[in-house]
Coordinates of C-alpha atoms in Angstrom, one line a residue:
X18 CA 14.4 -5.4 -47.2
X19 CA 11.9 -7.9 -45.7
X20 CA 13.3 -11.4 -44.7
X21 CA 12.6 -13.5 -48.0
X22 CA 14.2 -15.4 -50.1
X23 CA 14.7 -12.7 -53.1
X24 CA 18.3 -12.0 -53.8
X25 CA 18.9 -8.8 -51.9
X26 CA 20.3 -5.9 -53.6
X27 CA 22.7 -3.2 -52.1
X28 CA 22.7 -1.1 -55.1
X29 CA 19.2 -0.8 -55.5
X30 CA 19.1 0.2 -51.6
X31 CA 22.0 2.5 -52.0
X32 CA 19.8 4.4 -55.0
X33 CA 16.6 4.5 -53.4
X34 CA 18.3 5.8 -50.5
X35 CA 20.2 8.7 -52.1
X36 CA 17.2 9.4 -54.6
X37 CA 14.8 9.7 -51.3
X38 CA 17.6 12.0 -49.7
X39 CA 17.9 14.4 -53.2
X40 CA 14.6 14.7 -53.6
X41 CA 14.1 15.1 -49.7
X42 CA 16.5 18.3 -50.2
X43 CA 14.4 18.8 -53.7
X44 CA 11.1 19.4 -51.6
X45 CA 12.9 21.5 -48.7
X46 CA 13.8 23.8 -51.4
X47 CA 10.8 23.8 -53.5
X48 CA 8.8 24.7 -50.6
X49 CA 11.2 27.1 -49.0
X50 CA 11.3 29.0 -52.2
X51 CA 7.1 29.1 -52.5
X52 CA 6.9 30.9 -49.0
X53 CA 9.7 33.3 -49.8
X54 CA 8.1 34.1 -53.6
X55 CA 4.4 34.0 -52.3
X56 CA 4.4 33.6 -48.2
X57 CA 0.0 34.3 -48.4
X58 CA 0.2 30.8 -50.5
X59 CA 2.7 29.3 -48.7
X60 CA 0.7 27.4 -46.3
X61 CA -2.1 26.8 -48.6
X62 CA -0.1 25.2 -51.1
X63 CA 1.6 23.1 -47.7
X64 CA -1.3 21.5 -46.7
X65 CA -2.4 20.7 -50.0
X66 CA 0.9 19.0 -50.7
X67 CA 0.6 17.4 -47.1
X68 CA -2.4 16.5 -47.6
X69 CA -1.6 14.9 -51.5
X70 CA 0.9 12.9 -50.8
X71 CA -1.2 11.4 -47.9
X72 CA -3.7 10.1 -50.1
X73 CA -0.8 9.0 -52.6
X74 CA 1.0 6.7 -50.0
X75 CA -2.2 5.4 -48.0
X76 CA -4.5 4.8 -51.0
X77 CA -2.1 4.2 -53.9
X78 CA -2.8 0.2 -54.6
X79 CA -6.3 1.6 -54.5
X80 CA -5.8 4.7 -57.0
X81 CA -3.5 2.5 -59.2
X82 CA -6.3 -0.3 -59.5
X83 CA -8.7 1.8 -60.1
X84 CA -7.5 4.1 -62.7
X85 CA -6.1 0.3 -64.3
X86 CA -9.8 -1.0 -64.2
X87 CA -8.5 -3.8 -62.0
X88 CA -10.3 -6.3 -59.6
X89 CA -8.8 -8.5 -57.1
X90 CA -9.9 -11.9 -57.7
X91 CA -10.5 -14.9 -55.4
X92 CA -8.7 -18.2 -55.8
X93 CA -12.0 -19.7 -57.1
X94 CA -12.3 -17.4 -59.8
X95 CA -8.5 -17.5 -60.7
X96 CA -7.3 -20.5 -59.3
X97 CA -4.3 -20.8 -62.3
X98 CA -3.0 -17.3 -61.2
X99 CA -3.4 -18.3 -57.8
X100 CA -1.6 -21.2 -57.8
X101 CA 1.3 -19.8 -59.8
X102 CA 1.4 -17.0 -56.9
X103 CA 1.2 -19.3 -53.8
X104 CA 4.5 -21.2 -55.6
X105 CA 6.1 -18.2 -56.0
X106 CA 5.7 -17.2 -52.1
X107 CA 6.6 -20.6 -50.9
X108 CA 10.3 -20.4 -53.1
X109 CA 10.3 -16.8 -51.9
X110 CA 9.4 -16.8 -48.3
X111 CA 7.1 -14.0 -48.5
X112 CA 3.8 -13.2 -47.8
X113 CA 1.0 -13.8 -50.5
X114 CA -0.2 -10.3 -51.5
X115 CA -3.8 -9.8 -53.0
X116 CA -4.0 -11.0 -56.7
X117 CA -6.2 -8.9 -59.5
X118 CA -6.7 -8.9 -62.8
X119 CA -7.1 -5.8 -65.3
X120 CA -9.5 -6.3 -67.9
X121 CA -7.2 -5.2 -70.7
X122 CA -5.6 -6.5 -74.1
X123 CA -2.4 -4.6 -73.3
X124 CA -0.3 -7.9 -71.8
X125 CA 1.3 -6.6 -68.5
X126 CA 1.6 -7.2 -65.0
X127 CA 1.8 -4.5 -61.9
X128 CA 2.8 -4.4 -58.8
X129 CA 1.4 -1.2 -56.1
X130 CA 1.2 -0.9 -52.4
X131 CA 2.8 0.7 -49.7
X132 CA 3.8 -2.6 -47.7
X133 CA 3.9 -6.3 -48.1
X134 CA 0.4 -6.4 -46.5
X135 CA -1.0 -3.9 -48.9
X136 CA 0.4 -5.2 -51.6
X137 CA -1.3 -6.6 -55.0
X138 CA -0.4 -8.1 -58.1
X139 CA -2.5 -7.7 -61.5
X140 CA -1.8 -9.1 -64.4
X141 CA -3.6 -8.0 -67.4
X142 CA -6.2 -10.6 -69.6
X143 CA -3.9 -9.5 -72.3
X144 CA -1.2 -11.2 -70.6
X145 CA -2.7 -13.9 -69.2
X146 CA -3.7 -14.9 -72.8
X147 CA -0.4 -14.6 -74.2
X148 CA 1.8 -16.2 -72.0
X149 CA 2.5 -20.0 -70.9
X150 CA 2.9 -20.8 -67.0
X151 CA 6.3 -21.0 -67.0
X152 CA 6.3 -17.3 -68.0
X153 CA 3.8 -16.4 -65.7
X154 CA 5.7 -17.3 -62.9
X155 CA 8.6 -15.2 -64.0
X156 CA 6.8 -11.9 -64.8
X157 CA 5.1 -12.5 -61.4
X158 CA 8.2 -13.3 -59.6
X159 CA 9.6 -10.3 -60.9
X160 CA 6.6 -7.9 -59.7
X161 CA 6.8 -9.7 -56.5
X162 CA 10.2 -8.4 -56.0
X163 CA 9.5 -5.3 -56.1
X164 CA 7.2 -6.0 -53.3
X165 CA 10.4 -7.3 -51.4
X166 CA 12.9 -4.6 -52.3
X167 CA 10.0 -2.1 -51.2
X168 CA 10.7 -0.2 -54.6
X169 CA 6.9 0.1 -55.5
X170 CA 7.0 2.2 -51.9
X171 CA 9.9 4.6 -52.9
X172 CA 8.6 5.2 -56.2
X173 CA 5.3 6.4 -54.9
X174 CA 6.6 8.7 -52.2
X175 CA 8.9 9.5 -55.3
X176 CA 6.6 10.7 -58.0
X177 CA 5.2 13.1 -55.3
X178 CA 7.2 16.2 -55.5
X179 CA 7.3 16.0 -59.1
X180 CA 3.0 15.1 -59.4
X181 CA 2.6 18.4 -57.4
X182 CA 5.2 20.5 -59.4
X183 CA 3.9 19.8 -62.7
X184 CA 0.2 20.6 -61.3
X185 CA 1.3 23.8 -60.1
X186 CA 3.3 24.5 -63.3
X187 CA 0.5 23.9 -65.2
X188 CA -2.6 25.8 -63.5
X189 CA 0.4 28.7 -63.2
X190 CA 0.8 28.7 -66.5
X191 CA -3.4 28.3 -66.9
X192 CA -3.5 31.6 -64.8
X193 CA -0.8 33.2 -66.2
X194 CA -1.8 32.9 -69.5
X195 CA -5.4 33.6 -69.1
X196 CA -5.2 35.7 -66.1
X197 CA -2.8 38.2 -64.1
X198 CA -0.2 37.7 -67.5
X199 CA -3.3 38.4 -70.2
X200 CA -4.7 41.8 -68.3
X201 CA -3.1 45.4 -68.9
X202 CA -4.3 46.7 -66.0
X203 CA -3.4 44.3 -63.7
X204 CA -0.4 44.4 -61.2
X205 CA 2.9 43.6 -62.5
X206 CA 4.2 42.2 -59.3
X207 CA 1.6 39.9 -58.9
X208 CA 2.7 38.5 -62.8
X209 CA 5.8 37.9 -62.2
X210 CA 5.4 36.3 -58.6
X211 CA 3.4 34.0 -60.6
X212 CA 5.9 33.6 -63.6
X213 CA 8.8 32.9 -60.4
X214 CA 6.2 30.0 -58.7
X215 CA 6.3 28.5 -62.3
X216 CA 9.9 28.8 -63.0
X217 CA 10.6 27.1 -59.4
X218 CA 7.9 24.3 -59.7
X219 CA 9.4 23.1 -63.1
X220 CA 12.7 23.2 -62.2
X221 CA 11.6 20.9 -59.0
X222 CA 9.8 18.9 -61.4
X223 CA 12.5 18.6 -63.7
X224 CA 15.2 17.0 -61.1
X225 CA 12.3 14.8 -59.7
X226 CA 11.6 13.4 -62.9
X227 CA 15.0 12.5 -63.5
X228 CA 15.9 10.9 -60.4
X229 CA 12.6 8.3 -60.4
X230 CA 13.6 7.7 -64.2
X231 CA 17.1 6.6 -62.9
X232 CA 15.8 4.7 -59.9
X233 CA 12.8 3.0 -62.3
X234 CA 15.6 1.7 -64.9
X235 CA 17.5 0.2 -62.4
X236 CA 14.8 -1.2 -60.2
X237 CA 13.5 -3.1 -63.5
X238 CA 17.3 -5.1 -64.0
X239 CA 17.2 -5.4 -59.9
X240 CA 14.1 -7.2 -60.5
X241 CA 14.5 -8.8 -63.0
X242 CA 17.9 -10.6 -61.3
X243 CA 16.1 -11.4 -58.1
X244 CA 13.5 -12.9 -59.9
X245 CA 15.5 -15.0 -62.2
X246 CA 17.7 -16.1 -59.5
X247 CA 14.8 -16.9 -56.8
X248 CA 12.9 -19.2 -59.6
X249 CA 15.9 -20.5 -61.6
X250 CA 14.8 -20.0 -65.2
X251 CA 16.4 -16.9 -66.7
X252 CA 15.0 -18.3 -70.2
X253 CA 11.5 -18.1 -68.8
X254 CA 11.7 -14.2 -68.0
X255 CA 13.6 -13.2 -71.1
X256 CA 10.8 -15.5 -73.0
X257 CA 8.3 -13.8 -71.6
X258 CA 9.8 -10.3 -72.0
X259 CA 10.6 -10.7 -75.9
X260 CA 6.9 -11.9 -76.2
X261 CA 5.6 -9.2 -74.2
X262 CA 7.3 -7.0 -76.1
X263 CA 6.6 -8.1 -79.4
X264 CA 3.0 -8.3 -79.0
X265 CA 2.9 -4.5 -78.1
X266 CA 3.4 -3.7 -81.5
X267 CA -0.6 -5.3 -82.3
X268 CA -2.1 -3.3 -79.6
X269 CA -4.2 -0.1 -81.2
X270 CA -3.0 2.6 -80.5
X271 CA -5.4 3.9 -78.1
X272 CA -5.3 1.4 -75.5
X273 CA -1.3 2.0 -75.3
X274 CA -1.8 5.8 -74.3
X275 CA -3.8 4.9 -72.1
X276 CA -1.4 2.9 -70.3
X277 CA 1.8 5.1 -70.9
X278 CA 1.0 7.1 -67.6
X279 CA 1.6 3.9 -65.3
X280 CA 5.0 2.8 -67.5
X281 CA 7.1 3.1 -63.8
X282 CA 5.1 0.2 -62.6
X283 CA 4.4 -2.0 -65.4
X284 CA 6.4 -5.2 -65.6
X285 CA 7.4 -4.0 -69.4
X286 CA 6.8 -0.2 -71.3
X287 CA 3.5 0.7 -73.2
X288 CA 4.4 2.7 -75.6
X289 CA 1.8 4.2 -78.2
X290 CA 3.6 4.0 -82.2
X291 CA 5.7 7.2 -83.3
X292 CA 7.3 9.4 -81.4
X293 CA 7.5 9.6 -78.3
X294 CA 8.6 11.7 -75.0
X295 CA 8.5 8.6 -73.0
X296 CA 10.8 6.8 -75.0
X297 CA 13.4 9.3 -74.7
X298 CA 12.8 9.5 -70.7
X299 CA 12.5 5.7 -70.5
X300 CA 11.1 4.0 -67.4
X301 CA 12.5 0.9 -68.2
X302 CA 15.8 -0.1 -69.3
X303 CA 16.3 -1.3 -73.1
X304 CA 14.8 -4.9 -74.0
X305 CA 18.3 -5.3 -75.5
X306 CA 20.2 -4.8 -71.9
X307 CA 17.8 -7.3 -69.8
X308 CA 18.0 -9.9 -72.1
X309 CA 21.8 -10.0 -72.0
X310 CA 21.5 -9.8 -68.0
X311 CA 19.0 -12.4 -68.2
X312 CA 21.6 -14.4 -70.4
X313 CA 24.5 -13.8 -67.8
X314 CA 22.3 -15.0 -65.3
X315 CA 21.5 -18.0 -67.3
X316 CA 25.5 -19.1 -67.4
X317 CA 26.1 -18.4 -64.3
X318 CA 23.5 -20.8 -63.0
X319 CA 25.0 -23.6 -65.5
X320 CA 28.6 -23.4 -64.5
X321 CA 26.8 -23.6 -60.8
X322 CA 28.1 -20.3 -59.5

């Protein structure tokens, strides 16, 4: 962790550590098993992968801001969000990252980048709308943390295995289907090389999946601590997380979809009404389970411990 001010966290170091080291021995596998199933796409299917999860650590803030439709903004056309950020890096220590904003009525904030000099925060104009300063500077504190922690890096070089498997699960499954598994005439060995590549990549992406969903739950309450603790006002973050939450209920539909795929990072879930996959496989820990940390917090700080 970075020398700042944040309350530092062993367990969250301890878990991004082993979940880096499982998925480590996750990949070796994956790939080891692609070159003995088909060794004439083995190296193909390397570089690619190389060659992926380059782009995903060196241009993720980019990728992430623009698939969000954000824009970093200077501190003359934000000079609110600005200030609230410059306050939080003089109580923190840390160095100001580059502030955006999203153009969006879904009220959330993000945090992406590889380092603390890459790093940006957007908040949404949903959020910005909804919430007082007092709340700002908690949600922002919090996404700021995970700059500290260097979470935001771990989940990125995280989600890659399991990005990759579930691509090449899916075109398999495309090819299979429509392809070497749909013809009569064609070979049977090829088929079922194909049918093993798919078995192997969901399997890889199955463990991955789990493992970042563990990490993301527990980075959330990690941050949400740190953040508390740095600013002092526990009732601030829980304020703004019960608002932020409520208010998801009154966003259409549409616009939540949309911004289910980037649940890891946001500073609360989007979820779209009904049912759900993501809810089951949640990101974030329950609202329920921060807001009694949150409260825990709060005593603490009154008795002065």
């Amino acid at each position: 962790m970075a020398r700042t001010r944040y309350a530092s966290d062993r367990g969250l170091t301890s878990r991004m550590v082993v979940t880096m080291f499982l998925l480590g021995l996750v990949y070796v596998a994956f790939v080891a098993a692609f070159f003995a199933i088909a060794p004439s796409w083995g190296l193909v299917a390397l570089a690619i992968a190389v060659a992926f999860l380059l782009a995903q650590y060196f241009f993720s803030d980019r990728l992430t801001m623009f698939a969000m439709h954000g824009r970093v903004v200077s501190e003359r056309e934000a000079p609110e969000l600005h200030g609230v950020v410059d306050r939080i890096c003089a109580m923190s220590d840390a160095p100001k990252p580059r502030v955006a904003v999203a153009d969006t009525d879904v009220p959330n904030a993000f945090a992406t980048g590889r380092n603390q000099k890459k790093a940006v925060v957007c908040v949404t104009t949903g959020l910005l709308r909804r919430l007082d300063p007092v709340e700002l500077e908690g949600v922002l504190a919090h996404e700021m943390s995970h700059v500290a922690h260097k979470d935001v890096a771990v989940m990125t070089i995280a989600s890659f295995l399991g990005v990759c498997a579930g691509l090449i699960t899916r075109l398999g499954l495309e090819w299979g289907l429509w392809g070497g598994f749909g013809r009569r005439d064609g070979d049977q060995n090829t088929g079922l090389v194909l049918l093993a590549v798919v078995l192997v990549s969901a399997v890889a992406y199955a463990i991955s999946f789990l493992l970042t969903r563990a990490l993301s739950r527990y980075r959330e309450l990690s941050a949400d601590r740190a953040a508390s603790l740095l600013t002092g006002r526990p009732s601030a973050l829980a304020s703004a997380l019960t608002k932020v939450s409520g208010e998801m209920a009154r966003i259409p539909g549409r616009d939540l979809r949309a911004a289910e795929p980037f649940n890891a990072f946001f500073f609360a879930p989007a979820f779209a009404k009904g049912f759900s996959v993501s809810a089951l496989f949640a990101t974030h820990p329950p609202l329920q389970r921060r807001l009694a940390q949150l409260q825990r917090i709060s005593d603490q700080l009154g008795r002065g411990v």
